[in-house]
PDB file of C-alpha atoms in Angstrom:
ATOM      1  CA  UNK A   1      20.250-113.036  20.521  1.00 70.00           C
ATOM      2  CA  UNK A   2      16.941-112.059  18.742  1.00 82.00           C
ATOM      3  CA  UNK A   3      16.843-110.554  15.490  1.00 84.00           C
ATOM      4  CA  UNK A   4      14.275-108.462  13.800  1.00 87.00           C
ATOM      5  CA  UNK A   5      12.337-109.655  10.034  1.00 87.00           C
ATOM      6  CA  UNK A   6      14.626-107.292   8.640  1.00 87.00           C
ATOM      7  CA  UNK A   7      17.719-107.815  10.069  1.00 89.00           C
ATOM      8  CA  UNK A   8      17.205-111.492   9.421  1.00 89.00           C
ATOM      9  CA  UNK A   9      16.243-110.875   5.639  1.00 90.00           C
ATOM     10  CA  UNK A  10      19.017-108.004   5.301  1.00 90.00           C
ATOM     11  CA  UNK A  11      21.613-110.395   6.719  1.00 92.00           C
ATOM     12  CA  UNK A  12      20.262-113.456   3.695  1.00 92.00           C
ATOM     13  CA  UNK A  13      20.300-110.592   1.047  1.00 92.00           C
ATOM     14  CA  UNK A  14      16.926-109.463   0.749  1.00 92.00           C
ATOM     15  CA  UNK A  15      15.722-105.752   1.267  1.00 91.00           C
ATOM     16  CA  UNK A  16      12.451-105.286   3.166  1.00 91.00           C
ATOM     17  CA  UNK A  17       9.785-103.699   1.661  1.00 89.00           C
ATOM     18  CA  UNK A  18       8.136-102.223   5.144  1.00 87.00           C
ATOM     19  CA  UNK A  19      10.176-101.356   8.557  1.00 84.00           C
ATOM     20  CA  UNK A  20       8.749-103.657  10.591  1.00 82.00           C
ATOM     21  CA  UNK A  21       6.502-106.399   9.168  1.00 83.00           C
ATOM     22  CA  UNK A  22       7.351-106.888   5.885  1.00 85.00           C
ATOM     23  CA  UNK A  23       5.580-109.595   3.605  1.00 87.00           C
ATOM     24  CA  UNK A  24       7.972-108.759   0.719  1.00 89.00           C
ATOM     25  CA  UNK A  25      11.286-108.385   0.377  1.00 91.00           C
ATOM     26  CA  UNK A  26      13.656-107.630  -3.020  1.00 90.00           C
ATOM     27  CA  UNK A  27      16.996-109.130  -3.582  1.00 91.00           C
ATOM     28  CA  UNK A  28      19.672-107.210  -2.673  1.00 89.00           C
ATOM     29  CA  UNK A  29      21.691-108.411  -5.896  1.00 87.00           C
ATOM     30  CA  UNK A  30      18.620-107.136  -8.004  1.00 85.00           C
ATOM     31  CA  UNK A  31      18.221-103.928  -6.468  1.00 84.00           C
ATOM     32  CA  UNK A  32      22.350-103.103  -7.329  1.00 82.00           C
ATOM     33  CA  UNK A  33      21.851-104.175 -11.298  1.00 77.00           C
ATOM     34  CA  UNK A  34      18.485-101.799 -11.142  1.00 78.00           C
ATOM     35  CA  UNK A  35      21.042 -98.820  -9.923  1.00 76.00           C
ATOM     36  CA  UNK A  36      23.639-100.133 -12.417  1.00 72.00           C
ATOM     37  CA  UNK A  37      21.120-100.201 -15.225  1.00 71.00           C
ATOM     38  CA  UNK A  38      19.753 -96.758 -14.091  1.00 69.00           C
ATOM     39  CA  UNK A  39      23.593 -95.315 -14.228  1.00 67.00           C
ATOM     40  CA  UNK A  40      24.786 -96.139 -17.175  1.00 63.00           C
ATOM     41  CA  UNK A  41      21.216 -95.349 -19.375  1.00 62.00           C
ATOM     42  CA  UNK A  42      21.560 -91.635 -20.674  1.00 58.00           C
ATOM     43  CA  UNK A  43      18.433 -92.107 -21.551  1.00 66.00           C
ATOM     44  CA  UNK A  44      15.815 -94.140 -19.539  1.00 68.00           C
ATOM     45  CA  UNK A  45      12.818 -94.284 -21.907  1.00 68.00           C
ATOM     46  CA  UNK A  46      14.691 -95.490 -24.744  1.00 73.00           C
ATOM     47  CA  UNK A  47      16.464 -97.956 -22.462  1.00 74.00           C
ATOM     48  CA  UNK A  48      13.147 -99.192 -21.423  1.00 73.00           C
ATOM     49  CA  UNK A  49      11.899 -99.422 -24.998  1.00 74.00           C
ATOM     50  CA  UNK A  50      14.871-101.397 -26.086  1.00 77.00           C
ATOM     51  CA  UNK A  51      14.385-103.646 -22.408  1.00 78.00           C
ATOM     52  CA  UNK A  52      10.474-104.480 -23.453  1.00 75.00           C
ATOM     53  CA  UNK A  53      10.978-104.860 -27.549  1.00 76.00           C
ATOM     54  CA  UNK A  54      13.634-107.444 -26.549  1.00 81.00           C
ATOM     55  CA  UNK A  55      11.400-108.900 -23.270  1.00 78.00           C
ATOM     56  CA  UNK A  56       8.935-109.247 -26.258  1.00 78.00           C
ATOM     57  CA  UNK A  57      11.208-110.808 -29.023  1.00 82.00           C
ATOM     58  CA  UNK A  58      11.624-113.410 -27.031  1.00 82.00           C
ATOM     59  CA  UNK A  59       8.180-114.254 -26.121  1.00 81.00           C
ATOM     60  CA  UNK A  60       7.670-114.097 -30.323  1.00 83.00           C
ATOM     61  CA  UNK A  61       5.989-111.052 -30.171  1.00 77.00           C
ATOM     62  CA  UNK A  62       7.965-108.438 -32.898  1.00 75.00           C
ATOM     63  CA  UNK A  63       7.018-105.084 -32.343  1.00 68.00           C
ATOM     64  CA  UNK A  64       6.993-102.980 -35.573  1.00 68.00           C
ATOM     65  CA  UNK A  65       7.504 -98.913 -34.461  1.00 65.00           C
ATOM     66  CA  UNK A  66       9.317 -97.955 -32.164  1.00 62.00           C
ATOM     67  CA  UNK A  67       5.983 -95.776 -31.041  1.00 65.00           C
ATOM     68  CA  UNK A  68       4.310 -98.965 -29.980  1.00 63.00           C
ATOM     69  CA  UNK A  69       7.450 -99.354 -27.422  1.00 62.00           C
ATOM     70  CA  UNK A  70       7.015 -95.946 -26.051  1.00 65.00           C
ATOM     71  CA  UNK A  71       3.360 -96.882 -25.735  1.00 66.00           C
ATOM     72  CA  UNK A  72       4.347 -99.600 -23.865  1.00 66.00           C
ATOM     73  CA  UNK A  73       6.856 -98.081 -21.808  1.00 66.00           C
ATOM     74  CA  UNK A  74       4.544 -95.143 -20.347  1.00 65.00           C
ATOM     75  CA  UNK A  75       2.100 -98.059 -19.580  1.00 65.00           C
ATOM     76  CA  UNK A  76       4.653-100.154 -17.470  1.00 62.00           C
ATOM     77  CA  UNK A  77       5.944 -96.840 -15.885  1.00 61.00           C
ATOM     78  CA  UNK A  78       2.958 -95.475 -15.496  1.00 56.00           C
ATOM     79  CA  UNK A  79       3.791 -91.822 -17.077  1.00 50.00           C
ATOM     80  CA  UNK A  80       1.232 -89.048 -17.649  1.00 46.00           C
ATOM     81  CA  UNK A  81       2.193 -87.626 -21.283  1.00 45.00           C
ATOM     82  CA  UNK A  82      -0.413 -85.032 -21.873  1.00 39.00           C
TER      83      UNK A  82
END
């Protein structure tokens, strides 16, 4: 029995980015700590600011105001602050 891309890469635990000829496809795994992560932040900028200051830390980068995080974090999310 023939199956389709994305039955094929649902079934291995990878989500399909397109219907019905995907060229990527996002673990399954990852896509349940992103909801995880997105429930239990009250507040998703500052989670985001604490995710990139410590994504930074450890790359020996020390960012010194919290302003340069929310900088960073409308850059990466690609928010409009007017």
């Amino acid at each position: 029995m023939c199956k389709s891309l994305p039955q094929l890469l649902l079934r291995s635990g990878l989500f399909p980015t397109a219907p019905s000829q995907p060229c990527i496809a996002i673990s399954v795994d990852l896509l349940g700590f992103y909801r995880t992560l997105f429930e239990c932040s009250c507040d998703s900028i500052n989670t985001l600011t604490s995710v990139l200051n410590t994504h930074y830390e450890h790359r020996g980068f020390r960012l010194t105001t919290q302003e340069v995080c929310i900088q960073l974090a409308i850059y990466y999310c690609g928010l409009q602050v007017w």
